[in-house]
Each structure stands twice: as C-alpha cells, then as structure tokens.
Amino acid sequence: MPQVPQRLDASAVRAWCGFALRALGRAREEIDAINVYPVADGDTGTNLYLTVESATAAVEAVFAGHAALAGGKEAPGGPEALDGREALDGHEAVTGQVVSPGRVPEGPALADAVHAMAHGALIGARGNSGTILAQLLRGMAQVLAADSDATHTDGQGLRLALRRAADSARQAVVHPVEGTVLTVASAAADAASGAEGDCGAVARAAYEGARAALAATPGQLAVLERAGVVDAGGRGLVAVLGALVETFTGEAPAAAAVPVLAGHARVGADSEATGLHARVDAAVTEPLGEVGECADGTPAPEEGGPAFEVIYLLEAEDAAVTRLRDRLDALGDSLVVVGGDGLWNVHVHVDDAGAAVEAGVEAGRPYRIRITHFGLDDAHTTGAGSRPVRERVERAVVAVVPGEGLAGLYAEAGATTVLARPGEPPASGELVEAVRRAHAREVVLLPNDAELRHTAAAAAEQARTEGVRVALIPTRSAVQGIAALAVHEPGRRFDEDVVAMTSAAGATRYAEVEVAERQSWTMAGICQAGDILGLIEGDVAVIGSDVTATAEAVLNRMLAAGGEMVTLVLGDEAPDTIAAHLESRVRESYLAVDTVVYRGGRQGALLLIGVE
C-alpha cells in the first residue's frame, strides 16, 4: 500500500484520482439507478466514471513522462497506471530511450499534476454531471497551481481549492438549481471552510458536509422526492470526496451508504435494480404540474423537453463563448459550459442538435461532437410509442480509428467506430459504450493500437458481463483493421468469422511515418526533434529528413519480404505528392502488387502503410 501523503503534492493528486476511480467504479450502477434529474437516462454514474478515468489517465501520463525524463525510474506514490496511455499536452511518450537533459526532480510538480487532472477531466467529460465535475476539478487546479508566495499544500490550500471549485462550477451552469451536485459542492466547501487542521481533517469535513447536503436534496427538488432518491450527481461527488479522505488518512469513510427518504427501500448493493428503476420511471413520467421545475426554476411543461443531448469540445476565445452561451440558452436547457484558456467543454439539451453544433462553429472550432437522442424511457420523451424499440442485430464490428477519414471508411463498411485523436486515446468506458451502441448479440472488437490492448480487454470483459459475446482481435494498426474488416462476413459462424479476420490482420505488416518530437535513442540510431521517423511494426527502422524519401525507404524494406497489396493512409499533414510517388514506385518495381490509398484526416502519423 502506498504511503499516505502528508501534504498536497503530485503524489496526493495521483492517489486521489486512483481512489476516486475505484470508488466510482463500485458505485456506478447504484448511481445510474437513482439518476432522475435532469434526465432519467440512467447514466450519471457511468458518465462520472468516464470523466474521472480520463482525468486519471492524464495524471498517469505526467508521471510516465517524468519517469522517462528521469531515465525510467518510477516516481513514488499513487496507484499504478491504468494501461500505459500516451501522455497529454507536452508529456508525450518518446519512441526509444529518452536522452535526459540533466538532473530531474524526484517527482512531477503539483501544478503539472493538477493541470493534467483538470485537462483530462475536461476533454473526457461526459453528460451533465461529468461536465460539472470537470469544472470542479478545474476550480481546484486554479488554486493549487497558482503562482504566489502562499503555500497551497496544506489544509488551508485545500480549503481554498474546494471553495473555488464550488464557486466556479456554479458559475459554469447557466441556470443553477438547488438540490443538485452544485448544492452538494457548496455544502462541502462551507464545511471545509470551518475545519481546522491538516488536509485529512479538511477532507473529512468536506465529505461530511457533502453527505448531509446530499441527504437533504429530495426536499429541494420535487422529482427526487417523488422517486424517493437523492441526487445522482451529488452522490457521485460524495464518492469523490470520500476518495479524498482516503487519500490523506489511508482509510475510506465507513458510512458511505446512499441516504434515502423514509418509506422507501434503501438504495445500495442490496437493492433490486429492477424495482428501483420501476419506482424511478413512475416518478419521472408523472405529469409535473405545479410542483415540477425546469432547470431555470420555472414551472416545467407537462410534456417532455428537448430530445437531444449535445456535447462537444470547443476551441474559442472568451468573448465568443459568452455569445455562445446566450445562443444555446435560447435553444434548450441544461446548459453547462466549462473550461477556459481557449478550450471549452459544451453541454446542452436541445430539440435542434444541428443548430447547437452550428452555434459552436460560429464561436470557434468544435470537435469530438457527441449527439445522443434520449430514449423512450427518458424524462425528455413525450409519450409511449413515439419510437419503436430497436432489435439487436446478430453481429457487429467495433473499431478504434485514428482519424475522421478512416472513421468514415470503417463506417461505410458497417463498423461502429470510436475516434482516437492524437494524444487522446479512448478509455475502456468509451469502448463499452460503443459496444452498447452497436446493439448486437456478437461483437468483434478491433483496438487498432498496441497501446490499447489492456483497455480493449477491459472493455470486452465488461461487455461480456452485460450478455454480449465479444471477440477481441489484437490489431495493432488501423491498416490491420482494414484487412480484418475486408474479410468480415456476418453470415458466417462467429468463430469462423473471428478466425478469418484474425488471420487477415496477422498477415498484414504495418508501418507509419511520423515526426520526432524530441531527441531520443532508437533502434536506428539517435534522432533529433523534427527528424522524420519510419517505424515498422512499432520499431524505428529509418531516420530521415524528407517525408517522401523516408516513406519510400520504409516501403522498400517491407516489400523486400514480399506482398500482394499495399495500403496507404494519408494524414492531413502528409505532402500532396507522396501518394502518387509511392504508387509509381510500386508499379515500377513490384509488378504483381496492387496499391490502394485512403485519406485518414487528423490521424497523428503523416502516413500509415500496410502490406498484405
């Protein structure tokens, strides 16, 4: 067991993220079951878990990057890394052994860890609750990483951080409502402000204040009272604060059961989920009448609200975001805009999803756009029979793809895709979500990245517990996935289909051409920042200065061992003439080899090469 941190430092942040992820993992189904506000879509626990998983991965990346600079020595403290994800924002892992520029501190700075935590939560935030949690973490980071003479590593620093977190989260919600996670966060900050002592004492006070506020939420929000449950987002925050207590005391809080109203069965591990969901469904489908309220406090209409949830990351200036808030506020409800410093996470419920995205385009550059249509059992639908229940298909393919171009190619072939942007690998929860979205009895999962093998295995195991038959094909590149998808036949027996796809992927050698980000040792020698690297099967084989020449050298090495088909996937930053040059080279020197070219979009690598 790691040593209990005595002060707020990077190791404490790392430990907190790990404990919070574990706590939310245990409570996820319980929180999903009591999710009735603002939409009874049963995903608050899952959304919070995915948000914290992204924050944890970002913190682990900081530690991994620091360990690499230190020559491979792991920094002390905190749980183990989730699955060795690549680093974010300047802490990217380097191919080969890094040449250390000099003496490296024992561990990352507190500012680096909290910035990574906040940034990871921001880019991975899911749903209304996850978006608000991301802003809570950002508010804490603003205090803990502030440049000042005052120390922020003791109990006083934690008190200030919790206060800023609660205030900034409330400001991010356009129409705050009491009886929600905002109320619980404010109560935690209030309780912490009156606590004396070290970080452990402050954390425990915040936790107890949050629990008391959570128990009172049904009296503040009518929909909670009718369902006989507390606020789901607030319950998730209590779990996160309980993890903070465990971080500084070494012991998880004992009394962590969900408070419920008198006369209702206790919600927890011994509850029957079916009965609970039935009670929740009955509560949220009753006409709200005079006792119901919208997110802005006005009487709720008797019919349902907006039909779509729209979430996207947005690169924009502050002034443009101010105008965006006004525009989206007029389009729908449950509007939360969090972030800053040019990067924002936007969440809103609307009837016109296209208009919400267009508003983001006018404000800046939206990406990672997610649009969810609320289902028949959600509070935002207008009545039974409005949409038939979709039958499960027999078999589907779920694939991780590195760029928009390949996402379109895979989708045309019938696959359900998960987009992995450079520096932002998907979490296991995102893969599970994609499996659910595929809505099939049998699923073939293509991770298309060697670094995602553990993540994909965890997702496959989770999907199996939900009754889906999943086969994981360990594809290490998107070109291997293309080969597997080309031989996929849904009408074949599942095992036979998996064997054929695995054989096709295994018979495809892969390579990529990319730009070195820093000086490092490689199998081909020492590279400098800006050099062009040709990697074959994950190892650097060629170091050059010209993209086209390096790509040609890589292709020649691969075809020297034979091949019948060459697949080229061009990134946005690849030279315009490279495809024609390589195709001509193949025609001239390898007469029996065919070439196919695809546009990959923003895929990280300049070029992906596959040889079958």
XYZ file of C-alpha atoms in Angstrom:
612
model
C 0.000 0.000 0.000
C 1.446 3.408 -0.961
C 2.441 5.764 1.851
C -0.296 8.226 2.897
C 0.602 11.712 1.596
C 1.171 14.249 4.365
C 0.558 17.244 2.142
C -0.954 18.253 -1.164
C 1.567 17.255 -3.813
C 1.565 15.456 -7.145
C 1.533 12.040 -5.466
C -1.551 13.007 -3.478
C -3.322 14.090 -6.673
C -2.381 10.788 -8.278
C -3.625 8.777 -5.310
C -6.877 10.758 -5.172
C -7.599 10.085 -8.845
C -6.980 6.379 -8.373
C -9.157 6.103 -5.270
C -11.925 8.172 -6.891
C -11.919 5.964 -9.981
C -12.184 2.865 -7.808
C -14.978 4.368 -5.691
C -16.995 5.409 -8.743
C -16.434 2.009 -10.310
C -18.006 0.376 -7.265
C -20.891 2.864 -7.073
C -21.518 3.278 -10.805
C -24.562 1.020 -11.122
C -26.045 2.366 -7.910
C -25.677 5.968 -9.120
C -27.051 5.096 -12.571
C -30.113 3.575 -10.895
C -31.052 6.770 -8.998
C -30.481 9.094 -11.971
C -33.763 11.001 -12.440
C -32.631 14.615 -12.937
C -32.245 16.469 -15.264
C -32.923 13.422 -17.479
C -33.745 9.924 -16.245
C -31.388 8.233 -18.680
C -29.590 6.097 -16.089
C -26.029 7.094 -16.965
C -24.823 9.569 -14.311
C -22.590 7.018 -12.594
C -21.132 5.894 -15.897
C -20.539 9.483 -17.026
C -18.749 10.366 -13.793
C -16.610 7.240 -14.038
C -15.567 8.039 -17.616
C -14.748 11.625 -16.664
C -12.529 10.574 -13.748
C -10.967 7.815 -15.864
C -9.859 10.479 -18.359
C -8.501 12.671 -15.541
C -6.619 9.714 -14.067
C -5.088 8.796 -17.415
C -3.823 12.371 -17.831
C -2.198 12.364 -14.385
C -0.607 8.980 -15.032
C 0.784 10.377 -18.279
C 2.520 13.159 -16.339
C 4.166 10.600 -14.070
C 5.122 8.420 -17.047
C 6.655 11.388 -18.828
C 8.580 12.399 -15.725
C 9.822 8.847 -15.217
C 11.059 8.786 -18.813
C 12.978 12.026 -18.287
C 14.441 10.565 -15.103
C 15.761 7.573 -17.023
C 12.913 5.182 -16.351
C 12.728 5.454 -12.545
C 9.106 5.489 -11.429
C 8.099 8.383 -9.215
C 6.797 7.368 -5.774
C 3.210 7.355 -4.606
C -0.217 6.663 -6.018
C -1.865 3.680 -7.668
C -0.395 2.032 -10.721
C -1.033 3.478 -14.166
C -4.267 2.388 -15.782
C -2.860 0.992 -19.000
C 0.244 2.906 -20.013
C -1.592 5.507 -22.090
C 0.351 8.034 -24.087
C 0.795 11.376 -22.357
C -1.162 14.571 -22.928
C -0.132 18.165 -23.530
C 3.617 18.128 -23.785
C 4.259 14.900 -21.868
C 4.067 12.601 -24.896
C 5.959 9.345 -24.687
C 9.005 9.141 -26.915
C 9.931 6.202 -29.098
C 13.023 4.621 -27.632
C 15.027 5.731 -24.628
C 14.892 9.456 -23.899
C 18.144 11.347 -23.616
C 17.858 13.092 -20.253
C 18.756 16.800 -20.469
C 20.069 16.867 -16.910
C 19.030 16.311 -13.324
C 15.311 15.613 -12.968
C 13.315 16.242 -9.740
C 12.084 13.222 -7.761
C 8.502 13.662 -8.918
C 6.287 15.916 -11.031
C 5.330 19.327 -9.695
C 1.929 19.783 -8.064
C 0.989 22.294 -10.764
C 1.694 19.768 -13.518
C -0.414 17.087 -11.833
C -3.446 19.267 -11.104
C -3.351 20.846 -14.553
C -3.294 17.369 -16.099
C -6.144 16.224 -13.860
C -8.300 19.201 -14.834
C -7.433 18.947 -18.521
C -8.061 15.206 -18.631
C -11.461 15.677 -16.996
C -12.298 18.498 -19.407
C -11.585 16.552 -22.596
C -13.195 13.377 -21.237
C -16.238 14.917 -19.541
C -19.469 13.018 -20.179
C -23.004 14.191 -19.569
C -24.249 16.971 -17.336
C -22.653 15.543 -14.188
C -19.276 14.824 -15.762
C -19.099 18.319 -17.233
C -19.764 19.895 -13.840
C -17.213 17.615 -12.162
C -14.643 18.740 -14.748
C -15.257 22.343 -13.738
C -14.965 21.455 -10.050
C -11.534 19.964 -10.718
C -10.555 22.954 -12.839
C -11.502 25.299 -9.993
C -9.311 23.339 -7.592
C -6.436 23.399 -10.071
C -6.648 27.189 -10.351
C -5.879 27.481 -6.640
C -3.410 24.622 -6.237
C -1.321 25.662 -9.258
C -1.475 29.413 -8.659
C 1.790 31.372 -8.814
C 2.028 33.079 -5.435
C 4.107 33.203 -2.288
C 1.380 31.483 -0.248
C 1.589 27.721 0.148
C -1.242 25.601 -1.226
C -0.047 22.232 0.013
C -1.670 22.243 3.469
C -5.183 22.247 4.899
C -5.623 25.933 4.145
C -4.779 25.315 0.494
C -7.333 22.520 0.287
C -10.000 24.732 1.876
C -9.372 27.450 -0.711
C -9.385 24.928 -3.535
C -12.739 23.438 -2.510
C -14.245 26.901 -2.270
C -13.035 27.899 -5.713
C -14.265 24.575 -7.111
C -17.815 25.073 -5.840
C -17.997 28.706 -6.961
C -16.617 28.085 -10.451
C -18.942 25.119 -11.045
C -21.958 27.208 -10.073
C -20.857 29.960 -12.452
C -20.487 27.453 -15.297
C -24.144 26.383 -15.097
C -26.286 28.971 -16.835
C -29.336 28.345 -14.588
C -28.208 26.730 -11.302
C -30.741 24.557 -9.498
C -30.661 23.688 -5.792
C -30.869 20.045 -4.790
C -28.229 19.054 -7.341
C -24.486 18.419 -7.325
C -23.988 22.202 -7.131
C -25.694 22.258 -3.729
C -23.579 19.349 -2.511
C -20.360 21.016 -3.720
C -21.233 24.297 -1.974
C -22.012 22.464 1.262
C -18.682 20.632 1.083
C -16.836 23.927 0.638
C -18.770 25.534 3.507
C -17.971 22.645 5.842
C -14.306 22.670 4.820
C -14.004 26.411 5.472
C -14.804 25.856 9.150
C -12.400 22.956 9.606
C -9.058 23.274 11.361
C -6.063 21.039 10.908
C -4.310 19.226 8.093
C -5.567 18.054 4.717
C -7.097 14.919 6.234
C -9.237 16.951 8.644
C -10.353 19.340 5.908
C -11.176 16.497 3.520
C -13.238 14.702 6.169
C -15.172 17.862 6.999
C -15.923 18.427 3.316
C -17.075 14.833 2.955
C -19.404 15.006 5.953
C -20.818 18.336 4.777
C -21.464 16.875 1.347
C -23.210 13.803 2.795
C -25.517 15.955 4.883
C -26.367 18.123 1.886
C -26.967 15.045 -0.272
C -29.478 13.675 2.227
C -31.404 16.948 2.003
C -31.630 17.073 -1.820
C -35.059 15.363 -2.076
C -36.560 18.237 -0.079
C -35.166 20.713 -2.594
C -36.114 19.041 -5.870
C -39.588 17.590 -6.308
C -38.640 14.958 -8.873
C -36.182 13.449 -6.363
C -38.803 13.389 -3.632
C -41.334 11.610 -5.842
C -38.745 8.999 -6.843
C -37.549 8.561 -3.269
C -33.897 9.087 -4.149
C -31.125 11.623 -3.647
C -29.439 13.489 -6.479
C -27.254 11.145 -8.541
C -24.620 13.751 -9.387
C -24.360 14.721 -5.733
C -23.989 11.057 -4.801
C -21.094 10.793 -7.220
C -19.399 13.846 -5.717
C -19.707 12.300 -2.249
C -17.847 9.257 -3.586
C -15.109 11.503 -4.998
C -14.763 13.362 -1.692
C -14.681 10.058 0.162
C -11.700 9.159 -2.025
C -10.071 12.436 -0.963
C -10.468 11.389 2.679
C -8.890 8.024 1.903
C -6.002 9.792 0.169
C -4.987 11.751 3.273
C -5.989 9.320 6.028
C -5.413 5.918 4.449
C -8.945 4.838 5.369
C -12.115 5.032 3.280
C -15.062 6.627 5.128
C -17.098 3.910 6.814
C -20.639 5.225 6.368
C -20.932 5.708 2.623
C -24.434 4.293 2.052
C -26.817 6.384 -0.051
C -29.282 8.371 2.104
C -32.916 7.857 1.046
C -36.326 9.059 2.157
C -38.288 7.345 4.885
C -40.725 4.822 3.484
C -38.507 3.801 0.579
C -36.230 0.800 0.303
C -32.554 1.522 0.831
C -30.715 2.157 -2.401
C -27.442 0.263 -2.455
C -25.808 -3.037 -3.118
C -28.751 -4.976 -1.637
C -31.396 -3.121 -3.667
C -33.168 -4.790 -6.540
C -32.308 -2.685 -9.567
C -35.497 -3.617 -11.388
C -37.731 -2.411 -8.563
C -35.746 0.775 -8.157
C -35.911 1.571 -11.859
C -39.646 0.930 -11.841
C -40.115 3.390 -8.988
C -37.931 5.968 -10.714
C -39.742 5.536 -14.032
C -43.104 6.006 -12.353
C -41.924 9.171 -10.639
C -40.477 10.879 -13.678
C -43.304 10.013 -16.065
C -45.989 11.555 -13.856
C -47.136 14.992 -15.077
C -45.051 17.533 -13.170
C -47.770 20.146 -12.950
C -47.141 22.916 -10.456
C -44.561 21.105 -8.345
C -42.142 20.402 -11.207
C -39.443 22.834 -12.242
C -37.240 23.311 -15.271
C -33.519 23.888 -14.909
C -34.121 27.633 -14.681
C -36.641 27.294 -11.847
C -39.731 27.961 -13.969
C -42.699 25.550 -13.973
C -41.998 22.510 -16.123
C -44.308 21.694 -19.018
C -46.416 18.559 -18.773
C -44.928 17.177 -21.980
C -41.288 16.264 -22.437
C -38.403 18.626 -23.034
C -35.593 18.647 -25.601
C -34.936 15.424 -27.469
C -31.146 15.574 -27.859
C -28.084 15.906 -25.668
C -25.244 17.685 -27.495
C -21.674 17.731 -26.159
C -18.518 18.961 -27.840
C -15.085 20.333 -27.137
C -14.608 23.856 -28.448
C -11.531 25.914 -29.227
C -12.681 29.533 -28.904
C -11.964 32.900 -27.336
C -13.718 34.019 -24.141
C -15.836 36.660 -25.895
C -17.105 34.133 -28.437
C -18.031 31.710 -25.649
C -20.059 34.412 -23.908
C -22.103 34.879 -27.088
C -22.378 31.098 -27.474
C -23.897 30.769 -24.002
C -26.656 33.225 -24.919
C -27.307 31.447 -28.204
C -27.511 27.959 -26.673
C -29.577 29.195 -23.737
C -32.248 30.239 -26.225
C -32.123 26.846 -27.955
C -32.532 24.479 -24.990
C -31.849 23.743 -21.331
C -29.336 22.011 -19.003
C -26.657 24.278 -20.461
C -23.200 23.902 -18.937
C -20.086 25.475 -20.463
C -16.826 24.723 -18.647
C -13.159 25.307 -19.333
C -11.057 28.316 -20.249
C -7.728 29.325 -21.766
C -9.101 28.672 -25.242
C -10.528 25.164 -24.650
C -14.112 24.551 -23.511
C -16.498 21.652 -22.997
C -20.066 22.483 -24.032
C -23.119 20.520 -22.864
C -26.765 21.321 -23.701
C -30.133 19.615 -24.212
C -31.910 20.805 -27.377
C -34.501 19.821 -29.963
C -32.364 21.110 -32.847
C -28.986 19.384 -32.492
C -27.757 20.866 -35.773
C -28.359 24.398 -34.548
C -26.378 23.698 -31.368
C -23.416 22.466 -33.391
C -23.681 25.384 -35.831
C -23.557 27.771 -32.895
C -20.271 26.141 -31.880
C -18.899 26.540 -35.410
C -19.719 30.251 -35.296
C -17.926 30.567 -31.940
C -14.774 28.634 -32.831
C -13.757 25.078 -33.736
C -15.938 22.340 -32.223
C -14.720 18.737 -32.293
C -15.337 15.407 -30.529
C -19.014 16.125 -31.103
C -21.409 13.668 -29.409
C -25.146 13.798 -30.046
C -27.428 11.485 -28.059
C -31.153 11.025 -28.703
C -32.993 10.441 -25.423
C -34.737 7.062 -25.489
C -38.299 6.041 -24.824
C -37.806 5.675 -21.088
C -36.163 9.063 -20.568
C -37.838 12.034 -18.951
C -37.436 14.099 -22.097
C -39.690 11.980 -24.298
C -43.269 12.967 -24.955
C -45.056 9.664 -24.586
C -45.036 5.922 -25.159
C -44.997 4.679 -28.686
C -43.037 7.620 -30.084
C -40.171 5.351 -31.195
C -40.071 1.555 -31.528
C -37.530 -0.396 -29.526
C -34.626 -1.309 -31.809
C -33.985 -5.024 -32.133
C -30.462 -6.314 -31.574
C -28.563 -7.270 -34.701
C -26.766 -10.580 -34.698
C -23.190 -9.339 -35.174
C -21.287 -6.056 -35.334
C -17.717 -4.788 -35.549
C -16.483 -2.055 -33.173
C -13.211 -0.393 -34.171
C -10.951 2.335 -32.798
C -9.784 4.602 -35.637
C -7.173 7.387 -35.528
C -8.774 9.942 -37.883
C -12.040 11.206 -39.334
C -11.257 9.857 -42.803
C -10.776 6.310 -41.575
C -13.830 6.645 -39.346
C -15.889 7.265 -42.469
C -14.269 4.337 -44.280
C -14.922 1.940 -41.401
C -18.490 3.220 -41.013
C -19.178 2.635 -44.722
C -18.048 -0.954 -44.172
C -20.617 -1.290 -41.380
C -18.400 -0.852 -38.321
C -19.239 1.166 -35.219
C -16.281 3.481 -34.686
C -14.549 5.156 -31.760
C -12.408 8.106 -32.828
C -8.988 8.314 -31.160
C -7.450 11.739 -31.696
C -3.697 12.299 -31.299
C -2.831 12.361 -27.602
C -6.397 11.417 -26.612
C -6.712 7.602 -26.564
C -10.185 6.294 -25.719
C -10.896 4.934 -22.249
C -12.358 1.485 -21.658
C -15.734 3.034 -20.876
C -15.867 4.611 -24.324
C -15.284 1.221 -25.923
C -18.019 -0.338 -23.778
C -20.325 2.480 -24.806
C -19.546 1.778 -28.475
C -20.336 -1.912 -27.973
C -23.679 -0.931 -26.476
C -24.287 1.459 -29.377
C -23.643 -1.360 -31.853
C -26.619 -3.142 -30.217
C -25.549 -6.630 -31.272
C -25.517 -10.070 -29.697
C -21.990 -10.714 -31.012
C -19.252 -8.093 -31.371
C -15.782 -8.201 -32.910
C -13.571 -5.558 -31.277
C -10.633 -4.027 -33.201
C -8.443 -1.776 -30.982
C -6.056 -0.958 -33.880
C -3.331 0.154 -31.463
C -0.871 -1.924 -29.446
C -1.153 0.544 -26.546
C -4.894 -0.119 -26.280
C -4.679 -3.863 -25.705
C -5.360 -3.653 -21.958
C -8.063 -1.019 -22.411
C -9.801 -3.117 -25.061
C -9.524 -6.278 -22.941
C -11.181 -4.491 -20.007
C -13.955 -3.231 -22.270
C -14.520 -6.691 -23.711
C -14.767 -8.195 -20.238
C -17.289 -5.562 -19.163
C -19.395 -6.126 -22.276
C -19.424 -9.876 -21.631
C -20.904 -9.279 -18.171
C -23.756 -7.496 -19.965
C -24.540 -10.547 -22.066
C -22.691 -9.640 -25.257
C -20.430 -12.205 -26.888
C -17.195 -10.331 -27.637
C -14.097 -11.403 -29.543
C -11.045 -9.167 -29.259
C -8.746 -9.252 -32.289
C -5.417 -7.703 -31.205
C -4.961 -5.404 -34.207
C -2.028 -3.033 -33.658
C -2.704 -0.620 -36.524
C -5.681 0.720 -38.439
C -4.351 -0.933 -41.621
C -4.587 -4.329 -39.915
C -8.156 -3.429 -39.006
C -8.901 -2.623 -42.651
C -7.618 -6.054 -43.662
C -9.740 -7.746 -40.992
C -12.844 -5.802 -41.953
C -12.359 -6.711 -45.632
C -12.911 -10.416 -44.914
C -15.677 -9.934 -42.330
C -18.813 -11.948 -43.183
C -21.729 -11.552 -40.715
C -23.493 -14.616 -42.146
C -20.621 -16.924 -41.191
C -20.415 -18.721 -37.841
C -18.980 -16.350 -35.219
C -15.861 -18.406 -34.529
C -15.131 -18.842 -38.224
C -15.554 -15.122 -38.849
C -13.203 -14.252 -35.983
C -10.563 -16.711 -37.239
C -10.725 -15.281 -40.773
C -10.477 -11.699 -39.544
C -7.611 -12.556 -37.183
C -5.711 -14.304 -39.973
C -6.138 -11.326 -42.325
C -4.945 -8.899 -39.667
C -1.981 -11.088 -38.739
C -0.923 -11.363 -42.383
C -0.722 -7.573 -42.693
C 2.565 -5.933 -41.773
C 2.222 -2.311 -40.753
C 4.357 0.797 -40.638
C 3.974 4.512 -40.060
C 5.866 7.681 -40.865
C 5.878 10.422 -38.257
C 7.859 13.414 -36.974
C 10.153 13.007 -33.945
C 9.127 15.287 -31.098
C 12.414 15.272 -29.213
C 15.904 13.804 -29.216
C 15.895 10.092 -28.382
C 17.682 6.802 -28.798
C 16.124 4.413 -31.322
C 16.994 1.075 -32.914
C 18.131 3.030 -35.986
C 20.328 5.446 -34.017
C 19.830 8.832 -32.340
C 17.109 11.019 -33.772
C 16.687 14.754 -33.272
C 13.481 16.722 -32.827
C 11.975 17.303 -36.266
C 13.516 14.231 -37.910
C 11.246 12.012 -39.995
C 10.898 8.539 -38.475
C 9.851 5.393 -40.316
C 8.535 2.787 -37.879
C 7.972 -0.821 -38.954
C 5.923 -2.972 -36.578
C 6.400 -0.302 -33.882
C 10.214 -0.037 -34.090
C 12.112 2.836 -35.700
C 13.731 1.446 -38.853
C 14.547 4.610 -40.822
C 15.547 8.132 -39.754
C 15.418 10.762 -42.486
C 14.868 14.413 -43.242
C 12.383 14.085 -46.110
C 8.908 12.576 -45.701
C 8.634 11.061 -49.169
C 12.140 9.602 -49.179
C 11.675 8.107 -45.725
C 8.313 6.599 -46.706
C 9.852 5.076 -49.850
C 12.685 3.527 -47.823
C 10.177 2.018 -45.393
C 8.018 0.649 -48.199
C 11.014 -0.923 -49.937
C 12.026 -2.716 -46.740
C 8.511 -4.063 -46.249
C 8.095 -5.263 -49.852
C 11.504 -6.926 -49.801
C 9.823 -9.665 -47.766
C 7.022 -9.996 -50.330
C 3.468 -8.748 -50.552
C 0.375 -8.575 -52.739
C -1.398 -5.405 -51.581
C -0.129 -2.054 -50.275
C -2.469 0.176 -48.290
C -1.546 3.845 -47.823
C -3.456 6.030 -45.345
C -2.511 9.709 -45.663
C -2.685 12.137 -42.761
C -3.677 15.769 -43.233
C -0.052 16.940 -42.975
C 1.377 14.482 -45.498
C 2.798 16.022 -48.717
C 0.262 16.189 -51.553
C 2.536 14.296 -53.944
C 3.548 11.415 -51.682
C 0.754 9.021 -52.682
C 1.401 9.373 -56.415
C 5.143 8.932 -55.896
C 4.750 5.754 -53.832
C 2.152 4.284 -56.203
C 4.523 4.905 -59.114
C 7.383 3.292 -57.196
C 5.301 0.162 -56.528
C 4.216 -0.116 -60.190
C 7.792 0.200 -61.419
C 9.478 -2.216 -59.030
C 6.782 -4.645 -57.839
C 4.628 -5.582 -60.831
C 2.300 -8.014 -59.021
C 1.497 -5.644 -56.125
C -1.649 -3.501 -56.042
C -1.943 -0.198 -54.163
C -4.959 1.432 -52.513
C -4.940 4.930 -50.996
C -7.189 6.396 -48.288
C -7.375 9.806 -46.614
C -7.110 9.447 -42.852
C -7.594 13.050 -41.698
C -6.075 14.200 -38.376
C -4.590 10.805 -37.513
C -1.339 11.798 -35.788
C 1.023 9.968 -38.159
C 1.871 11.511 -41.534
C 1.365 8.163 -43.237
C 0.204 4.655 -42.367
C 1.398 1.765 -44.522
C 0.036 -1.755 -44.686
C 1.431 -4.646 -46.714
C -0.650 -7.817 -47.101
